[in-house]
Tab-separated table of C-alpha atoms and ligand atoms in Angstrom:
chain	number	residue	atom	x	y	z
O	7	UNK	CA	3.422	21.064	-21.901
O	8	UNK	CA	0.522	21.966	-19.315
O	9	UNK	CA	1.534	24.107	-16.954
O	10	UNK	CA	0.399	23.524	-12.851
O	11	UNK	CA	1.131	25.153	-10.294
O	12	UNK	CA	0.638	22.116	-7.678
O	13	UNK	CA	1.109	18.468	-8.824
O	14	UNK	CA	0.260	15.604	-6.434
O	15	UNK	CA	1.682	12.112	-7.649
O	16	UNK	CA	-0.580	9.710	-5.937
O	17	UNK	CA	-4.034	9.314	-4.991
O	18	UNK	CA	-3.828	7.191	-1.514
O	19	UNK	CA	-5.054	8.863	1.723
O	20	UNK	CA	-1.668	10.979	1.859
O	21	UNK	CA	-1.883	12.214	-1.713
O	22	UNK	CA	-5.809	12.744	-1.744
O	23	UNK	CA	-5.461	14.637	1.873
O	24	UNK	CA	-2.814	16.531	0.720
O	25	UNK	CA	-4.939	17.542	-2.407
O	26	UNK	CA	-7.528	18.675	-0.189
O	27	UNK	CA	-5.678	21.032	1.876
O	28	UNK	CA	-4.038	22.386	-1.179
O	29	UNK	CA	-7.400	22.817	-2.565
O	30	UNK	CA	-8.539	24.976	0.398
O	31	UNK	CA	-5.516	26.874	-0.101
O	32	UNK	CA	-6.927	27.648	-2.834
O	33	UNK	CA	-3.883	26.454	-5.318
O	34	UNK	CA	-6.174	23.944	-7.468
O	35	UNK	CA	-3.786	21.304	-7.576
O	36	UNK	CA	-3.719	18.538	-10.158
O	37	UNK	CA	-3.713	14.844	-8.977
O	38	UNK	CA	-2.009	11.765	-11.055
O	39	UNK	CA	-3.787	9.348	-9.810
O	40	UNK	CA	-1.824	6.432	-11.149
O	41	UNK	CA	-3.348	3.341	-11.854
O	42	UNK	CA	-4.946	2.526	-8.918
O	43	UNK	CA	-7.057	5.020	-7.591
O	44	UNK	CA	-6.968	5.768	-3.781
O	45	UNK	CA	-3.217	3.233	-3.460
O	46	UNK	CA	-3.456	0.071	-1.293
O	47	UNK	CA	-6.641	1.069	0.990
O	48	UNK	CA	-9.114	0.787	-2.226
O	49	UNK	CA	-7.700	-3.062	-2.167
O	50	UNK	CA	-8.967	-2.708	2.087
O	51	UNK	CA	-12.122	-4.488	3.198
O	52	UNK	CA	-12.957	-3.394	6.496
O	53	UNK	CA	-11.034	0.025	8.161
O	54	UNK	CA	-11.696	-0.404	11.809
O	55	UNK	CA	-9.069	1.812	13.233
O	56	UNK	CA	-9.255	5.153	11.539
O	57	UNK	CA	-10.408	7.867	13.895
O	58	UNK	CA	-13.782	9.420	14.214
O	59	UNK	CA	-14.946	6.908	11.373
O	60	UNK	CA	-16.277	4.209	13.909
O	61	UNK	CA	-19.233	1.817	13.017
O	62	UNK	CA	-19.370	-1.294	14.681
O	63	UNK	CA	-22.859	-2.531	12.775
O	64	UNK	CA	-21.013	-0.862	9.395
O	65	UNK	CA	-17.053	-0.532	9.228
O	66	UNK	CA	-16.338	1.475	6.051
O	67	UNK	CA	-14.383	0.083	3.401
O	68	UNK	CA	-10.765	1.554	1.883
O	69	UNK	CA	-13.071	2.212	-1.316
O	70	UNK	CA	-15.688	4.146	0.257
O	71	UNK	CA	-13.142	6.044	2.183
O	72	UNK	CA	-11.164	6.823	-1.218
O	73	UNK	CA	-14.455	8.054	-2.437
O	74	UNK	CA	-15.121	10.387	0.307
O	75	UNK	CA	-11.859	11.822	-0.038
O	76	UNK	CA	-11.902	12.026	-3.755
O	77	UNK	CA	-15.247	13.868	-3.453
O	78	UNK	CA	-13.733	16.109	-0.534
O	79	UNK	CA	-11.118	17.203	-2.539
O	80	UNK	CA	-12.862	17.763	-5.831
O	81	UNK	CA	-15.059	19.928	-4.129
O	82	UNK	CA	-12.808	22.447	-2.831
O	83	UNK	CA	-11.241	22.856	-6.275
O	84	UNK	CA	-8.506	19.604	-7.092
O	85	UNK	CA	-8.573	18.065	-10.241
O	86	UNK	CA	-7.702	14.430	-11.333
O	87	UNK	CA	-5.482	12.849	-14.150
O	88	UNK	CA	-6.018	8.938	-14.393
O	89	UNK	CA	-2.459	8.732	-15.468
O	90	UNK	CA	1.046	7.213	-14.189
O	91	UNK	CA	3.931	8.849	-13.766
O	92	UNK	CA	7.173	7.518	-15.909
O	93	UNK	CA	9.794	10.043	-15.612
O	94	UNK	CA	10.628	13.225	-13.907
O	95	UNK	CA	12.606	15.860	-13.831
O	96	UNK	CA	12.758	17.538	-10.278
O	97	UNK	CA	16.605	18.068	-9.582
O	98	UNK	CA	16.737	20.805	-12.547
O	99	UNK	CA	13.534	22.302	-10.668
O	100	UNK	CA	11.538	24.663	-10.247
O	101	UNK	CA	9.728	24.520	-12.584
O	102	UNK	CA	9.661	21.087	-12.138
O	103	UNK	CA	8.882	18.366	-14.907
O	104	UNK	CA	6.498	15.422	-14.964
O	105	UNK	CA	5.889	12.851	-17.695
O	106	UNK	CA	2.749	10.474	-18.183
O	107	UNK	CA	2.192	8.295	-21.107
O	108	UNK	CA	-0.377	10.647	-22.089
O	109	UNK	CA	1.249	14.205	-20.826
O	110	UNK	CA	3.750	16.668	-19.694
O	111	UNK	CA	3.357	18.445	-17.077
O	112	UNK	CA	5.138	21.668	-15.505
O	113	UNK	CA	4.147	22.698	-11.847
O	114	UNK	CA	5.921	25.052	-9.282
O	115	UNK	CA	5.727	22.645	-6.046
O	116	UNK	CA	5.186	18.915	-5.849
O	117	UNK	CA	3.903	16.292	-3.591
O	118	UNK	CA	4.955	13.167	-4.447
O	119	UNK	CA	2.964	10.256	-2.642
O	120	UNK	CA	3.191	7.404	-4.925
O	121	UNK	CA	2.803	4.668	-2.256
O	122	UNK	CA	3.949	1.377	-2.106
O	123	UNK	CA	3.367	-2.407	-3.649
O	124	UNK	CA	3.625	-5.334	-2.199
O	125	UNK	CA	6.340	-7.835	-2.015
O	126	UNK	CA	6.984	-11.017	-3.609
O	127	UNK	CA	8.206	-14.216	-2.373
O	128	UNK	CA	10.653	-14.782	-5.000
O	129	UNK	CA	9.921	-18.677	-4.650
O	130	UNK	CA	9.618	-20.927	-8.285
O	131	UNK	CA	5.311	-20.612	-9.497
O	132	UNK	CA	4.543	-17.653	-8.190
O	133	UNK	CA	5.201	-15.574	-11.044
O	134	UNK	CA	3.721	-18.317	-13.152
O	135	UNK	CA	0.686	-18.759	-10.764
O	136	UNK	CA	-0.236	-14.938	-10.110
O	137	UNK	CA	-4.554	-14.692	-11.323
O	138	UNK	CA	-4.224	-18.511	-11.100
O	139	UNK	CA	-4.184	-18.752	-7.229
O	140	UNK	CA	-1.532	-16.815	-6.068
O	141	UNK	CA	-2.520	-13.130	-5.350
O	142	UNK	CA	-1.153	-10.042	-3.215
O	143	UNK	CA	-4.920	-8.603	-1.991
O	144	UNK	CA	-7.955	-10.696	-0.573
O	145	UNK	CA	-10.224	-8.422	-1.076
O	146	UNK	CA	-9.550	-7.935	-4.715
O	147	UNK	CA	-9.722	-12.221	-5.269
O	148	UNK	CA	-11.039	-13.925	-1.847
O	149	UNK	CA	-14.273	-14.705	-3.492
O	150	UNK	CA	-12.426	-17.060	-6.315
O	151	UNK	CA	-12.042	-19.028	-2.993
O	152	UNK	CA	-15.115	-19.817	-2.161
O	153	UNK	CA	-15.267	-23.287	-0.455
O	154	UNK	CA	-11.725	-23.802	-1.133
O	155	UNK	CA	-8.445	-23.775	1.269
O	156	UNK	CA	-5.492	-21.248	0.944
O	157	UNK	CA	-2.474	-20.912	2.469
O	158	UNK	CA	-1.449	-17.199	4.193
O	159	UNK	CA	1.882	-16.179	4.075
O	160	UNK	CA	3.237	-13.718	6.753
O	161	UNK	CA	2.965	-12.833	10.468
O	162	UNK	CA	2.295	-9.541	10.488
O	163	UNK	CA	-1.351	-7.338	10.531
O	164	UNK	CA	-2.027	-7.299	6.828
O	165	UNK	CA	-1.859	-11.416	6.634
O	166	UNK	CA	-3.796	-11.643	9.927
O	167	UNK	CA	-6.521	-8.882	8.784
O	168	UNK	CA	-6.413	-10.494	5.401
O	169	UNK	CA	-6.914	-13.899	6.870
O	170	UNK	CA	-9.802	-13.504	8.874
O	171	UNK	CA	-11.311	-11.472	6.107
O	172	UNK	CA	-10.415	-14.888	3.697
O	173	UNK	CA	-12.502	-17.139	5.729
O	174	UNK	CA	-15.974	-15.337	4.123
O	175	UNK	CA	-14.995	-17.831	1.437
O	176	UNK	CA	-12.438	-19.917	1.946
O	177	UNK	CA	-13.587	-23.083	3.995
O	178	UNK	CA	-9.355	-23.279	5.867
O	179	UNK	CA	-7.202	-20.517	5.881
O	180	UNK	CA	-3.527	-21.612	6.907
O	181	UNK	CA	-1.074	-19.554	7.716
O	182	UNK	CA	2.422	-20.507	7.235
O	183	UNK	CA	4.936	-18.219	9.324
O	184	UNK	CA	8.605	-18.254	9.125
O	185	UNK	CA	8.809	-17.964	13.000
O	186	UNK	CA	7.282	-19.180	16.197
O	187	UNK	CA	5.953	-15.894	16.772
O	188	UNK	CA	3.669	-13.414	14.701
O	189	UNK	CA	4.815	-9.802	14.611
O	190	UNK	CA	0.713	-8.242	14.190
O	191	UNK	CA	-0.721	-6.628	17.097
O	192	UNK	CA	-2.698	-8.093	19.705
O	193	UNK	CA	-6.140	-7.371	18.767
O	194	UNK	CA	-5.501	-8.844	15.555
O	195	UNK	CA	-4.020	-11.931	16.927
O	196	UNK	CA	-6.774	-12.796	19.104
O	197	UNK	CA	-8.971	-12.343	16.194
O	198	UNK	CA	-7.037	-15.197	14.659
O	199	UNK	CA	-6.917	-17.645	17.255
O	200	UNK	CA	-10.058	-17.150	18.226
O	201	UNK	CA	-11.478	-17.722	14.162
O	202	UNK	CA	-11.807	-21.820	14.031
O	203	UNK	CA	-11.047	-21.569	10.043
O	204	UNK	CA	-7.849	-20.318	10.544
O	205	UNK	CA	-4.870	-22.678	11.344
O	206	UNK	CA	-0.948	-22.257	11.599
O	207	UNK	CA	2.295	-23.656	10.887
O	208	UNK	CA	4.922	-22.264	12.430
O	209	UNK	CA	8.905	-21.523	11.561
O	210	UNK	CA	8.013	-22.394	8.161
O	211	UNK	CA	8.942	-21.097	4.457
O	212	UNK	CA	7.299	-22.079	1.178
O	213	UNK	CA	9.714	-23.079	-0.840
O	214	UNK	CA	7.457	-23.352	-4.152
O	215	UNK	CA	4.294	-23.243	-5.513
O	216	UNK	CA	3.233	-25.688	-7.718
O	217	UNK	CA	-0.298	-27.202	-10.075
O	218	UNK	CA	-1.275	-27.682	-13.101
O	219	UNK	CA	-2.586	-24.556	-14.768
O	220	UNK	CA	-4.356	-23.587	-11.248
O	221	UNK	CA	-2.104	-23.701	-8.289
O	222	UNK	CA	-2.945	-27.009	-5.844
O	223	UNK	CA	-0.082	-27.062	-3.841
O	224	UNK	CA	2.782	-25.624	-1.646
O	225	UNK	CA	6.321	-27.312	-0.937
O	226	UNK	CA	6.791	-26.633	3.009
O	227	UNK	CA	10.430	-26.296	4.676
O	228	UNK	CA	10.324	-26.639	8.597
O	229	UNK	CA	13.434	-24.179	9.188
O	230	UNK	CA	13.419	-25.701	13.066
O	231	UNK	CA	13.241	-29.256	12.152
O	232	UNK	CA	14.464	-29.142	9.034
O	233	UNK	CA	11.589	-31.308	7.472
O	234	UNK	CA	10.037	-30.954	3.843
O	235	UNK	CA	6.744	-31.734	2.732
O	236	UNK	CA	4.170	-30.708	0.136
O	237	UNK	CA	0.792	-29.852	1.630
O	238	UNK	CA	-2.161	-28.941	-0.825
O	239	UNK	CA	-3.808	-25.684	-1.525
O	240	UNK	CA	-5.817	-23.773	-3.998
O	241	UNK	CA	-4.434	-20.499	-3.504
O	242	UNK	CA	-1.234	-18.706	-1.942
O	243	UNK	CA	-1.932	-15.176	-0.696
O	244	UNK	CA	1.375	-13.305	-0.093
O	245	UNK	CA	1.517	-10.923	2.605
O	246	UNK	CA	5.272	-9.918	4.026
O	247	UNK	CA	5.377	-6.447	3.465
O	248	UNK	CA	5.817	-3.907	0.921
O	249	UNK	CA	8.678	-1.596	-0.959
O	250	UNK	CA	7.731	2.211	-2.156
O	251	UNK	CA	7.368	2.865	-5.712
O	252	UNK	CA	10.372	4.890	-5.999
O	253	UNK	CA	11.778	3.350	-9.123
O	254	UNK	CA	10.768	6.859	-11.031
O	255	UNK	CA	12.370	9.310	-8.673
O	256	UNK	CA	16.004	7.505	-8.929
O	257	UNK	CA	18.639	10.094	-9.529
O	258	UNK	CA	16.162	12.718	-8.450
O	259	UNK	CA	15.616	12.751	-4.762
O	260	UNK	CA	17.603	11.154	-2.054
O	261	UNK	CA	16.396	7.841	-0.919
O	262	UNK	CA	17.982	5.388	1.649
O	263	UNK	CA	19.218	2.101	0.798
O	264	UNK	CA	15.419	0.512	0.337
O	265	UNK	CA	14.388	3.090	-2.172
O	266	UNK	CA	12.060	5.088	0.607
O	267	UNK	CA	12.097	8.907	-0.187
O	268	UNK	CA	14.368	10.804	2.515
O	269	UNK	CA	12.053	13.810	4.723
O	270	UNK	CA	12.991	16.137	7.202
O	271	UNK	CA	10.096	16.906	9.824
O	272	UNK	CA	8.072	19.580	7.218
O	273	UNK	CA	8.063	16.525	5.079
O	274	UNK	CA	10.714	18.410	2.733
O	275	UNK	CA	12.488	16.081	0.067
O	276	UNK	CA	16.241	16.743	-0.993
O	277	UNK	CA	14.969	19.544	-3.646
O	278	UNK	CA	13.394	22.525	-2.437
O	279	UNK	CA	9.596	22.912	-3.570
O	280	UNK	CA	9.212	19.075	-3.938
O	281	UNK	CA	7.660	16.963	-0.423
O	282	UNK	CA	6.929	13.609	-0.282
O	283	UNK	CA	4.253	12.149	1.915
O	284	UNK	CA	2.898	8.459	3.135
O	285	UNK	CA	4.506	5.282	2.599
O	286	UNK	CA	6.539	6.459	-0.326
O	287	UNK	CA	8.629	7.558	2.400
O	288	UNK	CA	7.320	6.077	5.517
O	289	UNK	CA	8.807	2.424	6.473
O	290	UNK	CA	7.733	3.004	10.064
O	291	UNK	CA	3.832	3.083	10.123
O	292	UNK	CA	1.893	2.640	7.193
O	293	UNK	CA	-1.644	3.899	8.637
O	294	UNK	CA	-4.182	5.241	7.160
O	295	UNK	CA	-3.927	7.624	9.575
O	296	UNK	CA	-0.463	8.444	9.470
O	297	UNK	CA	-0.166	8.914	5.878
O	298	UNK	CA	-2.876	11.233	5.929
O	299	UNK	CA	-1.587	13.393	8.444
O	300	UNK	CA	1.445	13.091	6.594
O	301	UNK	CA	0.123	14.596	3.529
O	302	UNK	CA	-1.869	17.361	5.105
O	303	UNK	CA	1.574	18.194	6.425
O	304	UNK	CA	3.053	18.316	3.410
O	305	UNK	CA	0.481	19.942	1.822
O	306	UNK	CA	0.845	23.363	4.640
O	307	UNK	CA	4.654	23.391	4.146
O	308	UNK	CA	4.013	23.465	0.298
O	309	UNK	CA	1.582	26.253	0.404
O	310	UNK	CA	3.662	28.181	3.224
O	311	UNK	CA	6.654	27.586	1.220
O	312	UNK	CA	5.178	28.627	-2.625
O	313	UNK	CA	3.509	31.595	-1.200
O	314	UNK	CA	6.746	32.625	0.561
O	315	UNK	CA	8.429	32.285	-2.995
O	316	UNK	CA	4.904	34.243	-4.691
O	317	UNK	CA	6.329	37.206	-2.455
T	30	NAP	P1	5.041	-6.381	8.257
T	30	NAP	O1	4.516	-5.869	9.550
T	30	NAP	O2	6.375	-5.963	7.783
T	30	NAP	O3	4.998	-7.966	8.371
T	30	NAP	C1	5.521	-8.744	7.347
T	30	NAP	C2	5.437	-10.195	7.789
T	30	NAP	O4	5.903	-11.000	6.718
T	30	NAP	C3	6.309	-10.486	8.997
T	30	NAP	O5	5.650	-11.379	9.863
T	30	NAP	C4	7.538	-11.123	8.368
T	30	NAP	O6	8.134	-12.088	9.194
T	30	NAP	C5	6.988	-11.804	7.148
T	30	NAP	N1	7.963	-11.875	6.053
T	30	NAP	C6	8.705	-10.876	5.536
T	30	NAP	N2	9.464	-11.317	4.514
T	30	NAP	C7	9.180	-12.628	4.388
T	30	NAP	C8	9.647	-13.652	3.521
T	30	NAP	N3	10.518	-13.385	2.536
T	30	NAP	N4	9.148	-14.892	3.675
T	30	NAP	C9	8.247	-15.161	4.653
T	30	NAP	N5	7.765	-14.242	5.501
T	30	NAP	C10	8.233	-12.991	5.368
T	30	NAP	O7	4.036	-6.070	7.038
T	30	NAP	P2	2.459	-5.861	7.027
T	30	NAP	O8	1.750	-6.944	7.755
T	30	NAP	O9	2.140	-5.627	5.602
T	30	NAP	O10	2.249	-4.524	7.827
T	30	NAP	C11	2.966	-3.364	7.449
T	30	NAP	C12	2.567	-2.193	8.317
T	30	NAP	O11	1.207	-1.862	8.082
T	30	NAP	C13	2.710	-2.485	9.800
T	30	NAP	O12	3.159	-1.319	10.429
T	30	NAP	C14	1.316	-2.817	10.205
T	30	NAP	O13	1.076	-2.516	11.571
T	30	NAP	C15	0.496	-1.937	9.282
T	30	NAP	N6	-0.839	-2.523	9.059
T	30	NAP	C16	-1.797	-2.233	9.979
T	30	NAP	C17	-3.057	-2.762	9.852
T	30	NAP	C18	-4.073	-2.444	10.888
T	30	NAP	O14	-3.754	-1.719	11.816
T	30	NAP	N7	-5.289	-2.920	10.794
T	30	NAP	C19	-3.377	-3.614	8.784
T	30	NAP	C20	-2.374	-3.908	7.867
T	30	NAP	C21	-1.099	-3.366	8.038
T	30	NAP	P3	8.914	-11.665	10.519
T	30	NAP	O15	7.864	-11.307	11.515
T	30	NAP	O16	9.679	-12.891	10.862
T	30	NAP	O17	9.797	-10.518	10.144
């Protein structure tokens, strides 16, 4: 059992900001990283909208803003474990308890800001097809596309940003949207109708995704018309939102009915000496921005609160 006094589970901007401020406070904290260092922005191309990081002729990247913030932290005293949390023990807490496959851990106060994944379609072949043309991140697979022509799934800013990023490789990007209207902002929108690779279909579901060892094409259902068709395609990137990786802290902390982690306005969870920051517990706004100020608030109420209990 190694004892901690702060443990951070996560390492995306809130969990890596958090770590930082905790660091400054002097209170070394230890950081499970999980499996994918820096969450869902080291999977981000291009970050155009974070403050104060502006460079038209050189946006930053998620990774080289997880790096930054790694480095940041390190610096001022955090540590990291490249491990994933399977079980905990926080109701029975303090001390509270945290298993990896490789550890146990006991630490006074925890942050928990384990993120969260993307969804699924739930549609026949894309289990089967997922490495083999379907895939949840463009940045991670677009170049597998080169010269090739993949369907977008979604309406909102991650399919639009991921879209536009897609057509560095892919020679037609189409996005099929299950209404007549997309939800992403603006900005992002005229992006897309402005970009000549990118094409839409509109008030339409895929219904299944189909090949023959690679995926080459979509069945199409027309929820306005009612019509059915098959239309081909070499991959199917998924982008309709995302659920928190909660599954771990069921039974522990109180949650509402999609599994995000409940906070009051210090960021508190239902057990005292445990906070929860980002989009672990945010369904609202999912920034890079607001997670980190998220976990930077956390972070002050943790210190505040241990060094209250520290006498
Ligand atoms: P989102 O805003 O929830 O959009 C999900 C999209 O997928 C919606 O258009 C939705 O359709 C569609 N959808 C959901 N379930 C579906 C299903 N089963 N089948 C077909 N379509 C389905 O998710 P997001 O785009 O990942 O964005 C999440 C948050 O992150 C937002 O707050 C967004 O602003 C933010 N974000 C910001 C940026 C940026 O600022 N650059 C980039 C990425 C994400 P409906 O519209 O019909 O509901």
């Amino acid at each position: 059992m190694q004892k901690e006094r702060v443990v951070i589970i996560g390492s995306g901007p809130a969990g890596l900001s958090a770590a930082i401020y905790i660091a400054r406070a002097t209170l070394n904290p230890l950081v499970l990283t999980g499996t994918q260092l820096g969450g869902q922005i080291s999977l981000t191309s291009e970050v155009e909208n974070y403050p104060g990081l502006f460079n038209p002729e050189a946006t930053p990247t998620g990774p080289e803003m997880v790096e930054i913030m790694q480095k940041q932290a390190a610096h001022f005293g955090a540590r990291y474990a490249y491990e994933d949390v399977t079980e905990v023990n926080l109701k029975d807490g303090p001390p509270f308890t945290i298993k990896t496959h490789a550890n146990t851990y006991q630490a006074d106060a925890v942050i928990v800001s384990a993120g969260a994944s993307p969804k699924h379609l739930g549609v026949p072949g894309e289990t089967e097809f997922v490495g083999r043309g379907v895939s949840y991140c463009g940045t991670c697979d677009g170049f597998f596309f080169r010269g090739k022509e993949v369907v977008v799934v979604g309406g909102g800013d991650s399919a639009l940003e991921e879209s536009i990023f897609l057509t560095k490789f892919a020679t037609k990007v189409t996005i099929v949207h299950r209404r007549d209207e997309l939800r992403a902002g603006a900005a992002l929108q005229n992006r897309a109708f402005a970009n000549e690779k990118i094409h839409f279909i509109w008030d339409t579901v895929i219904e299944s995704i189909e090949g023959d060892g690679l995926v080459n094409c979509v069945q199409l259902h027309n929820l306005k018309t009612g019509e059915r068709y098959e239309m081909a395609a070499d991959g199917v990137f998924v982008f309709i939102g995302h659920y928190p990786n909660s599954q771990f802290l069921i039974g522990q902390l109180a949650m509402d009915e999609h599994g995000y982690v409940i906070t009051d306005e210090f960021m508190r969870t239902s057990v005292t000496g445990v906070y929860a920051a980002g989009e672990i517990q945010d369904p609202h706004y999912r920034q890079i921005a607001t997670s980190v100020g998220q976990g930077v608030a956390a972070a002050m109420q943790l210190e505040r609160w241990l060094s209250a209990q520290e006498g």
